[in-house]
CSV table of C-alpha atoms in Angstrom, one decimal:
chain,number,residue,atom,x,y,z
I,1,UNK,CA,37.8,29.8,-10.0
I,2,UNK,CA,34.5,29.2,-9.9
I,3,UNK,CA,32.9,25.6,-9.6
I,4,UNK,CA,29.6,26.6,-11.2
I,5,UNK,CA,28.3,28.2,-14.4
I,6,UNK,CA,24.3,30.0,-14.3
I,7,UNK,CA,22.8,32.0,-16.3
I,8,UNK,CA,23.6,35.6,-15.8
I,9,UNK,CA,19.7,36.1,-15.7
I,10,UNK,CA,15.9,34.9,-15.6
I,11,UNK,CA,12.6,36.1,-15.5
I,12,UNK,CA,9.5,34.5,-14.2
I,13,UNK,CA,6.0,35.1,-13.9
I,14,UNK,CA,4.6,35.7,-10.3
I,15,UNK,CA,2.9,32.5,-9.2
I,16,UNK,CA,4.2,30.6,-11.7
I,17,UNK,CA,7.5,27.5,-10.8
I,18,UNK,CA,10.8,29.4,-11.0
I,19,UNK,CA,13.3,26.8,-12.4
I,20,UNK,CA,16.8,27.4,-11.8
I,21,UNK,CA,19.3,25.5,-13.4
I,22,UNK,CA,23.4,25.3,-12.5
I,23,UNK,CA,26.2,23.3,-14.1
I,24,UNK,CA,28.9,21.7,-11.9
I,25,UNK,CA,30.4,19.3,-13.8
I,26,UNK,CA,33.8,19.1,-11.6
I,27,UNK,CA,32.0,18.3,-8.5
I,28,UNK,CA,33.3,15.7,-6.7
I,29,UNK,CA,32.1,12.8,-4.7
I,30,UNK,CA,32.1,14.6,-1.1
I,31,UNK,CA,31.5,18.3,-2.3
I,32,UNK,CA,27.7,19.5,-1.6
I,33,UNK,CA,25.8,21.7,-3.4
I,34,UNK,CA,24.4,24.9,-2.0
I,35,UNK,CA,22.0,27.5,-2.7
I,36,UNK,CA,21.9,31.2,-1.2
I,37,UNK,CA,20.0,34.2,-2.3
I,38,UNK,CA,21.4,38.0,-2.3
I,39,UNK,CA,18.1,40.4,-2.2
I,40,UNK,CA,19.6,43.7,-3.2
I,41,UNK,CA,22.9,44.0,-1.1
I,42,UNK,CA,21.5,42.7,1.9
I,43,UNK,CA,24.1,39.7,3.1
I,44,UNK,CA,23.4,36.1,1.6
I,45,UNK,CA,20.5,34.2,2.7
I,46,UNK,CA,20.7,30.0,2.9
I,47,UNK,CA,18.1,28.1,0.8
I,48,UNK,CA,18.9,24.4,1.0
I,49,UNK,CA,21.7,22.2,-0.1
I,50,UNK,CA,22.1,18.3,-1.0
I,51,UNK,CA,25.2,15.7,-1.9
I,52,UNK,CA,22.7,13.2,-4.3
I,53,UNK,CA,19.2,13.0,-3.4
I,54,UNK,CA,16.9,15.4,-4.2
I,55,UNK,CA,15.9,17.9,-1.4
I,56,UNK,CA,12.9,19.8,-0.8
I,57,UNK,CA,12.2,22.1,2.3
I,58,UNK,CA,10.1,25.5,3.3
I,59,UNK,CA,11.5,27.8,0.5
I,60,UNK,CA,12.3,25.7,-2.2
I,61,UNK,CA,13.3,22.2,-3.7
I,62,UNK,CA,16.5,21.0,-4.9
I,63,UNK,CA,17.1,18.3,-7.8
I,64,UNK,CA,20.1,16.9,-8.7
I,65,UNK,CA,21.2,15.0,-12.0
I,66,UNK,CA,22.3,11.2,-11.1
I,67,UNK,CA,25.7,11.9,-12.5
I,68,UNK,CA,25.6,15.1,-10.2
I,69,UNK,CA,26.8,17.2,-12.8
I,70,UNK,CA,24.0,19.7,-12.7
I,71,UNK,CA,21.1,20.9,-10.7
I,72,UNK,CA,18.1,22.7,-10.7
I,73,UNK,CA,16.5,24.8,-8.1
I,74,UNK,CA,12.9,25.2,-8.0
I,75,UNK,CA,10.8,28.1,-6.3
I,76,UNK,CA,7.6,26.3,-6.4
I,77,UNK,CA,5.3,29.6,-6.2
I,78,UNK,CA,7.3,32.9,-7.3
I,79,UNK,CA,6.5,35.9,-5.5
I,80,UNK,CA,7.9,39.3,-6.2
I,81,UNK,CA,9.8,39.4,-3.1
I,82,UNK,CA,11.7,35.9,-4.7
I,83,UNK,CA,13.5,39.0,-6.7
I,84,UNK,CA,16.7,38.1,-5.9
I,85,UNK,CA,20.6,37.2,-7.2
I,86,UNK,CA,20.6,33.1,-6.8
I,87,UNK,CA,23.9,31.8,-6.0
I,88,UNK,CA,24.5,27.7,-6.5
I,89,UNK,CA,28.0,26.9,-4.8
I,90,UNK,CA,29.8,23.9,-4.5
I,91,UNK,CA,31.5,23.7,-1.0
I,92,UNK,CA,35.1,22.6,-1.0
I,93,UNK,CA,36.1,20.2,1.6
I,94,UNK,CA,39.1,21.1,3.9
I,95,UNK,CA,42.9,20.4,2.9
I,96,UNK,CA,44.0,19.8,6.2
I,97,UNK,CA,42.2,18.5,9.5
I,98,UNK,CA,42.1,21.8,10.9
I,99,UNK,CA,40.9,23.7,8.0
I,100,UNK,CA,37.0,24.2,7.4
I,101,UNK,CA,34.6,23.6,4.5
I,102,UNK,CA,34.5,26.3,1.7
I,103,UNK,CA,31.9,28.1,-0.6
I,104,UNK,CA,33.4,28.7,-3.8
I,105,UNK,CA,31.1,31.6,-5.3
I,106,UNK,CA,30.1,32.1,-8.8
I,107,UNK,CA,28.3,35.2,-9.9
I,108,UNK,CA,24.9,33.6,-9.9
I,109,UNK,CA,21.7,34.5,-11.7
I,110,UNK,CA,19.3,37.4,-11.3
I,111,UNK,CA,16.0,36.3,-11.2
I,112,UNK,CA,13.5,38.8,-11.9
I,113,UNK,CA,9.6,37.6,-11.0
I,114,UNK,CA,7.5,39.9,-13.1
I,115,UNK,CA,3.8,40.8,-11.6
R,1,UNK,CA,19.0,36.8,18.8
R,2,UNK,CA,20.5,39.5,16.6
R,3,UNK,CA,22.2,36.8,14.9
R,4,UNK,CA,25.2,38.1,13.0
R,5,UNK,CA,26.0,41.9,13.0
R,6,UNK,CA,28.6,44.6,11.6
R,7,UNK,CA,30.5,47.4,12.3
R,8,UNK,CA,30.2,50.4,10.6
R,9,UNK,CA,27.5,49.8,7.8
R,10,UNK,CA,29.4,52.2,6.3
R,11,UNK,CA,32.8,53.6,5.9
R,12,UNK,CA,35.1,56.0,3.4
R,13,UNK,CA,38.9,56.4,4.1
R,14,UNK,CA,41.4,58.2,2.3
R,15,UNK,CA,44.3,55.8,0.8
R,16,UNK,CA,47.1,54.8,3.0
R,17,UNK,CA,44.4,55.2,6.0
R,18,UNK,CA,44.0,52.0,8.3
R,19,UNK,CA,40.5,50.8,9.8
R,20,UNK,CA,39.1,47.6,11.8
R,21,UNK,CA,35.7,46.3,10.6
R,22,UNK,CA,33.6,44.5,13.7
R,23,UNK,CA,31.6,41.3,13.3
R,24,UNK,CA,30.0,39.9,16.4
R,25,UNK,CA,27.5,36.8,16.8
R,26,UNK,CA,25.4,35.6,19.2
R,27,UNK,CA,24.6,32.0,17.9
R,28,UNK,CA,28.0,30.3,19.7
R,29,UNK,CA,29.1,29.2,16.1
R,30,UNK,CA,32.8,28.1,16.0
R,31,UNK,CA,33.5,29.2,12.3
R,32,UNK,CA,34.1,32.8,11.0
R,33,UNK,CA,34.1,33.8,8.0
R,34,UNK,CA,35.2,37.5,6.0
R,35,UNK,CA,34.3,37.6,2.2
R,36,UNK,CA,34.4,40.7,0.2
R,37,UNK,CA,32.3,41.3,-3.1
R,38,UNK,CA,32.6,43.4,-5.6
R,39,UNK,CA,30.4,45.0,-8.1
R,40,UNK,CA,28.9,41.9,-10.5
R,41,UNK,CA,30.8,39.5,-8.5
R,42,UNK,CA,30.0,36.6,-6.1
R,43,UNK,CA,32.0,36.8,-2.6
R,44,UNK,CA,35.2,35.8,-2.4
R,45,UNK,CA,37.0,34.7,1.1
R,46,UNK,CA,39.1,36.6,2.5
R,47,UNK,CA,40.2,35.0,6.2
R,48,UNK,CA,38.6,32.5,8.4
R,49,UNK,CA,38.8,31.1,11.2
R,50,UNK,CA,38.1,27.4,13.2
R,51,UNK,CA,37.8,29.1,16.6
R,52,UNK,CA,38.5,31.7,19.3
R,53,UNK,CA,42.4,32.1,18.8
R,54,UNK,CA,43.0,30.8,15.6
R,55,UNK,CA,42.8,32.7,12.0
R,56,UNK,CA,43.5,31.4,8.6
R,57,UNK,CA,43.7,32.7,4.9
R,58,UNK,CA,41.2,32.4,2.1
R,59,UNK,CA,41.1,33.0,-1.2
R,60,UNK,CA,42.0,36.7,-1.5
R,61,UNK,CA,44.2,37.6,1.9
R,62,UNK,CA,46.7,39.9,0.6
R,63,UNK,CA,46.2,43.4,2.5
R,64,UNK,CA,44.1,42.4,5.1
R,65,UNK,CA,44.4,40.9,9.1
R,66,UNK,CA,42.4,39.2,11.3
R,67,UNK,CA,42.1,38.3,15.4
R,68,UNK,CA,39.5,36.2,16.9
R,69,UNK,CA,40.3,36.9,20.5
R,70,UNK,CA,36.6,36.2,21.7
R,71,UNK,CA,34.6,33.8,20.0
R,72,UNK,CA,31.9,36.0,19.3
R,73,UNK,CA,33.8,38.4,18.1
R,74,UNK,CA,35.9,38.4,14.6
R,75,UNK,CA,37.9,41.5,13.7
R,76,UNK,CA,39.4,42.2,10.0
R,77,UNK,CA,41.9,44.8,9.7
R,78,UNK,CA,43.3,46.7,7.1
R,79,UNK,CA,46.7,48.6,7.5
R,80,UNK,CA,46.7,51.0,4.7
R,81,UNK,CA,43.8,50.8,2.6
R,82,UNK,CA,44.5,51.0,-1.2
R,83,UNK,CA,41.8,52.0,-3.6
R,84,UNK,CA,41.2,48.4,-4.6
R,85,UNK,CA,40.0,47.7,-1.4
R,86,UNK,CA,36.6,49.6,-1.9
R,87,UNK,CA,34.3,46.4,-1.9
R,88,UNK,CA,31.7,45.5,0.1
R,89,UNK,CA,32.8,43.2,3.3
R,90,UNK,CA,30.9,40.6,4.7
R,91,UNK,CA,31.0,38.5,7.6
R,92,UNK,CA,29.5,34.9,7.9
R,93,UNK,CA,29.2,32.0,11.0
R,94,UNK,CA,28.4,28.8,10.8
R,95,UNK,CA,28.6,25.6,13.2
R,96,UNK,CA,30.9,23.4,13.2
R,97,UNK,CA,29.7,19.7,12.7
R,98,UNK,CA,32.5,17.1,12.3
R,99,UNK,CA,32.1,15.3,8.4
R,100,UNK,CA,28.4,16.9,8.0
R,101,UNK,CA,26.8,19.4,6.4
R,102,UNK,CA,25.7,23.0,7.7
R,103,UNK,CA,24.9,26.5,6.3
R,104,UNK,CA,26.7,29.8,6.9
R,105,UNK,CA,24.8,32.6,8.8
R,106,UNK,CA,25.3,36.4,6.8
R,107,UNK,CA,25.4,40.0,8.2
R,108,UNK,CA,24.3,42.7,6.3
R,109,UNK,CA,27.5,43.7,5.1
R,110,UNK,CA,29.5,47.2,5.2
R,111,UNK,CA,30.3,49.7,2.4
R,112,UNK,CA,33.9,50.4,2.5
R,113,UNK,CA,34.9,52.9,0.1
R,114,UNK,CA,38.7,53.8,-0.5
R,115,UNK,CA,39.2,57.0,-2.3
């Protein structure tokens, strides 16, 4: 089951601050929160993750409640090629020593920047 | 770098038919990944694996096999496809970077269709 809830979908104006909000109220204390985009059915692109702190970079900024039971991605300038499905995922951490880390996929909002 | 590919793009088999999908990357990652996603859906993990020689199940395993005999290189089978197999199929990488924090690289993905 998924870790996160979004809203099925958004619009935004181009130019204007996109502001995507998730809800992962199960989190736990060691599981990060990522962001990926899907444009169309191309494969998932990576847009930033944190743990705690808020995180900005290139494409986008991530901020993240104290309690870390919710998060917000913001697309500080939307353009119309930000059209995109926006996946927030909590990554798992491994069972065992020789497992691996795992994105647990919800089914993310569509965010539609309008011209 | 071509960074992660797939092979075919596309693909339609007949039930009870058996094909191998092809992902290959160049970025010397130690972690493959196969996820499949249906129509609405996020992706869901199928098989991963830690490294060259070793393969492990994900979320959704049933019907499907993997090998990683190369390291670039990470195969998924399936036997004799079933109509609920039609899905789209997409392979990920990612470093490996003990008790940190690092993103998975996406190929574009391949239409399998199982009629």
């Amino acid at each position: 089951d998924a870790k996160t809830t979004q809203p099925t979908s958004m619009d935004c104006a181009e130019g204007r601050a996109a502001n995507l909000p998730c809800n992962h109220s199960t989190i736990s204390g060691n599981e990060y929160v990522y962001w990926y985009r899907q444009i169309h059915s191309q494969g998932p692109q990576y847009i930033i993750h944190g743990l705690k702190n808020n995180e900005t970079n290139e494409m986008a900024s991530l901020i993240i409640t104290e309690d870390r039971k919710s998060s917000t991605l913001i697309l500080p300038h939307a353009t119309l090629r930000d059209t995109a499905v926006y996946y927030c995922i909590v990554r798992v951490a491994p069972i065992t020593t020789s497992g691996t880390y795992k994105y647990i996929f919800g089914t993310g909002t569509r965010l539609k920047v309008l011209a | 770098n071509a960074g992660v590919t797939q092979t075919p793009k596309f693909r339609v088999l007949k039930t009870g038919q058996s094909m191998t999908l092809l992902c290959a990357q160049d970025m010397n990652h130690e972690y493959m990944y196969w996820y499949r996603q249906d129509p609405g859906m996020g992706l869901r993990l199928i098989h991963y694996s830690v490294g060259e020689g070793t393969t492990a199940k994900g979320e959704v395993p049933d019907g499907y096999n993997v090998s990683r005999l190369k390291k670039q290189n990470f195969l998924l089978g399936l036997e004799s496809a079933a109509p609920s197999q039609t899905s789209v199929y997409f392979c990920a990488s990612s470093y490996k970077v003990a008790g940190g924090s690092y993103e998975q690289y996406f190929g574009p993905g391949t239409r399998l269709t199982v009629t």
